[in-house]
Amino acid sequence: GFRGWGRASVFGSTSDTSLPWGAVMTYREATPASKVRVPEGFKVELVHSSQAGEGSWIAMEMDERGRAVVAVESGGLARVTRTGPGQASYERLDADVGTCMGLLFAYDSLYCTVTENPAKQGGLHRLRDTDGDDRCDRHAVPELFGHQREHGALGLAVGPDGAINRAPGP
């Protein structure tokens, strides 16, 4: 073992539903819409739960067409498009980004805070569709801040001065 480390303790199986944490390694449906409380005038609809092979989603942003772009924990981006009541399609996007912790649509672009990519260069990435085919064809990195820990720079927002700001991670 590692010098100075104690022995591992086993508290139970990750698939034992009788334990407080339940079957954590089992794919389940997201929280039902009826259990989400929202202010008067708002409506919640569950259209898609992450399925096997779709990964864990760590950030989400809605595009100008009302589609959700999600950052997949293993790297890359996907898009969830509502196709009908309680239904949606899921597609991986061809965007050469690593693990994104923050997403923001602003100024005709999708900005991503990338904490890790194959080149180990974390930074603020700007993705654009300049030819109107609904696919990213321009990828720029306006700011490099190096490889970050897992959570790195989190949320992105346009500040009152019009600049894009990022929230620091833990």
GROMACS .gro file of C-alpha atoms in nm:
model
  170
    1GLY     CA    1   0.000   0.000   0.000
    2PHE     CA    2   0.089   0.366   0.015
    3ARG     CA    3   0.329   0.466   0.287
    4GLY     CA    4   0.143   0.624   0.577
    5TRP     CA    5  -0.202   0.522   0.456
    6GLY     CA    6  -0.424   0.298   0.665
    7ARG     CA    7  -0.612  -0.002   0.534
    8ALA     CA    8  -0.923   0.058   0.328
    9SER     CA    9  -1.258   0.021   0.505
   10VAL     CA   10  -1.549  -0.150   0.334
   11PHE     CA   11  -1.891  -0.014   0.431
   12GLY     CA   12  -2.095  -0.207   0.176
   13SER     CA   13  -2.152  -0.264  -0.192
   14THR     CA   14  -2.231   0.027  -0.425
   15SER     CA   15  -2.517  -0.183  -0.561
   16ASP     CA   16  -2.680  -0.272  -0.225
   17THR     CA   17  -3.017  -0.096  -0.224
   18SER     CA   18  -3.066  -0.163   0.148
   19LEU     CA   19  -2.780   0.075   0.237
   20PRO     CA   20  -2.834   0.454   0.271
   21TRP     CA   21  -2.671   0.537  -0.061
   22GLY     CA   22  -2.872   0.284  -0.263
   23ALA     CA   23  -2.752   0.143  -0.595
   24VAL     CA   24  -2.524   0.431  -0.695
   25MET     CA   25  -2.381   0.253  -1.000
   26THR     CA   26  -2.723   0.188  -1.153
   27TYR     CA   27  -2.861   0.418  -1.423
   28ARG     CA   28  -3.184   0.572  -1.308
   29GLU     CA   29  -3.424   0.830  -1.441
   30ALA     CA   30  -3.381   1.188  -1.329
   31THR     CA   31  -3.598   1.340  -1.059
   32PRO     CA   32  -3.961   1.341  -1.180
   33ALA     CA   33  -4.082   1.683  -1.293
   34SER     CA   34  -4.368   1.665  -1.042
   35LYS     CA   35  -4.111   1.671  -0.756
   36VAL     CA   36  -3.946   1.996  -0.872
   37ARG     CA   37  -4.090   2.312  -0.719
   38VAL     CA   38  -4.086   2.622  -0.935
   39PRO     CA   39  -4.237   2.972  -0.902
   40GLU     CA   40  -4.589   3.040  -1.024
   41GLY     CA   41  -4.606   3.056  -1.404
   42PHE     CA   42  -4.315   2.816  -1.464
   43LYS     CA   43  -4.341   2.456  -1.582
   44VAL     CA   44  -4.094   2.168  -1.556
   45GLU     CA   45  -4.092   1.878  -1.800
   46LEU     CA   46  -3.855   1.580  -1.795
   47VAL     CA   47  -3.764   1.510  -2.156
   48HIS     CA   48  -3.448   1.298  -2.121
   49SER     CA   49  -3.240   1.124  -1.855
   50SER     CA   50  -2.877   1.041  -1.926
   51GLN     CA   51  -2.855   0.683  -2.052
   52ALA     CA   52  -2.574   0.427  -2.050
   53GLY     CA   53  -2.300   0.553  -2.280
   54GLU     CA   54  -2.407   0.919  -2.253
   55GLY     CA   55  -2.187   0.988  -1.953
   56SER     CA   56  -2.235   1.211  -1.655
   57TRP     CA   57  -2.340   1.565  -1.740
   58ILE     CA   58  -2.158   1.837  -1.550
   59ALA     CA   59  -2.272   2.161  -1.712
   60MET     CA   60  -2.570   2.265  -1.924
   61GLU     CA   61  -2.662   2.571  -2.130
   62MET     CA   62  -2.961   2.639  -2.352
   63ASP     CA   63  -2.894   2.758  -2.706
   64GLU     CA   64  -3.098   3.014  -2.900
   65ARG     CA   65  -3.325   2.735  -3.033
   66GLY     CA   66  -3.411   2.602  -2.686
   67ARG     CA   67  -3.187   2.297  -2.710
   68ALA     CA   68  -2.972   2.194  -2.414
   69VAL     CA   69  -2.599   2.166  -2.474
   70VAL     CA   70  -2.439   1.952  -2.203
   71ALA     CA   71  -2.076   1.905  -2.107
   72VAL     CA   72  -1.997   1.536  -2.068
   73GLU     CA   73  -1.766   1.448  -1.779
   74SER     CA   74  -1.548   1.220  -1.993
   75GLY     CA   75  -1.496   1.508  -2.237
   76GLY     CA   76  -1.677   1.672  -2.522
   77LEU     CA   77  -2.024   1.814  -2.566
   78ALA     CA   78  -2.367   1.674  -2.647
   79ARG     CA   79  -2.700   1.828  -2.743
   80VAL     CA   80  -3.044   1.731  -2.614
   81THR     CA   81  -3.330   1.845  -2.839
   82ARG     CA   82  -3.693   1.821  -2.731
   83THR     CA   83  -3.877   1.626  -3.003
   84GLY     CA   84  -4.221   1.605  -2.841
   85PRO     CA   85  -4.396   1.595  -2.504
   86GLY     CA   86  -4.161   1.411  -2.268
   87GLN     CA   87  -3.931   1.311  -2.556
   88ALA     CA   88  -3.591   1.426  -2.679
   89SER     CA   89  -3.304   1.325  -2.904
   90TYR     CA   90  -2.944   1.304  -2.784
   91GLU     CA   91  -2.642   1.364  -3.007
   92ARG     CA   92  -2.271   1.403  -2.942
   93LEU     CA   93  -2.130   1.720  -3.094
   94ASP     CA   94  -1.810   1.721  -3.295
   95ALA     CA   95  -1.630   1.976  -3.079
   96ASP     CA   96  -1.266   1.921  -2.997
   97VAL     CA   97  -1.284   2.020  -2.630
   98GLY     CA   98  -1.188   1.830  -2.321
   99THR     CA   99  -1.373   1.836  -1.992
  100CYS     CA  100  -1.586   2.153  -1.970
  101MET     CA  101  -1.702   2.283  -1.633
  102GLY     CA  102  -1.884   2.594  -1.749
  103LEU     CA  103  -2.083   2.679  -2.064
  104LEU     CA  104  -2.223   3.010  -2.190
  105PHE     CA  105  -2.390   3.112  -2.515
  106ALA     CA  106  -2.303   3.476  -2.580
  107TYR     CA  107  -2.198   3.693  -2.873
  108ASP     CA  108  -2.291   3.432  -3.136
  109SER     CA  109  -2.060   3.176  -2.972
  110LEU     CA  110  -2.050   2.896  -2.718
  111TYR     CA  111  -1.788   2.967  -2.452
  112CYS     CA  112  -1.655   2.674  -2.248
  113THR     CA  113  -1.425   2.665  -1.948
  114VAL     CA  114  -1.211   2.364  -2.029
  115THR     CA  115  -1.027   2.216  -1.734
  116GLU     CA  116  -0.853   1.939  -1.922
  117ASN     CA  117  -0.804   1.847  -2.284
  118PRO     CA  118  -0.565   1.613  -2.465
  119ALA     CA  119  -0.298   1.888  -2.479
  120LYS     CA  120  -0.348   1.951  -2.103
  121GLN     CA  121  -0.425   2.316  -2.177
  122GLY     CA  122  -0.719   2.441  -1.978
  123GLY     CA  123  -0.874   2.770  -2.072
  124LEU     CA  124  -1.167   2.963  -2.202
  125HIS     CA  125  -1.260   2.814  -2.540
  126ARG     CA  126  -1.484   2.985  -2.799
  127LEU     CA  127  -1.680   2.767  -3.042
  128ARG     CA  128  -1.865   2.918  -3.339
  129ASP     CA  129  -2.076   2.808  -3.633
  130THR     CA  130  -1.986   3.058  -3.907
  131ASP     CA  131  -2.136   2.876  -4.208
  132GLY     CA  132  -2.487   2.810  -4.066
  133ASP     CA  133  -2.471   2.427  -4.076
  134ASP     CA  134  -2.543   2.395  -3.700
  135ARG     CA  135  -2.191   2.260  -3.635
  136CYS     CA  136  -1.886   2.423  -3.483
  137ASP     CA  137  -1.640   2.525  -3.753
  138ARG     CA  138  -1.432   2.781  -3.560
  139HIS     CA  139  -1.251   2.699  -3.237
  140ALA     CA  140  -1.042   2.961  -3.062
  141VAL     CA  141  -0.887   2.978  -2.716
  142PRO     CA  142  -0.900   3.344  -2.607
  143GLU     CA  143  -0.760   3.268  -2.262
  144LEU     CA  144  -0.531   2.990  -2.138
  145PHE     CA  145  -0.515   2.923  -1.767
  146GLY     CA  146  -0.346   2.584  -1.771
  147HIS     CA  147  -0.457   2.244  -1.654
  148GLN     CA  148  -0.705   2.276  -1.367
  149ARG     CA  149  -0.824   2.035  -1.104
  150GLU     CA  150  -1.140   1.840  -1.172
  151HIS     CA  151  -1.376   2.130  -1.103
  152GLY     CA  152  -1.150   2.411  -1.221
  153ALA     CA  153  -1.326   2.726  -1.338
  154LEU     CA  154  -1.699   2.677  -1.307
  155GLY     CA  155  -1.979   2.907  -1.419
  156LEU     CA  156  -1.958   3.168  -1.691
  157ALA     CA  157  -2.165   3.484  -1.714
  158VAL     CA  158  -2.172   3.811  -1.904
  159GLY     CA  159  -2.103   4.085  -1.651
  160PRO     CA  160  -2.256   4.434  -1.644
  161ASP     CA  161  -1.957   4.564  -1.840
  162GLY     CA  162  -2.024   4.312  -2.122
  163ALA     CA  163  -1.716   4.105  -2.039
  164ILE     CA  164  -1.736   3.730  -1.990
  165ASN     CA  165  -1.651   3.639  -1.633
  166ARG     CA  166  -1.573   3.299  -1.487
  167ALA     CA  167  -1.633   3.183  -1.133
  168PRO     CA  168  -1.325   3.030  -0.971
  169GLY     CA  169  -1.342   2.666  -0.870
  170PRO     CA  170  -1.264   2.519  -0.529
   0.00000   0.00000   0.00000
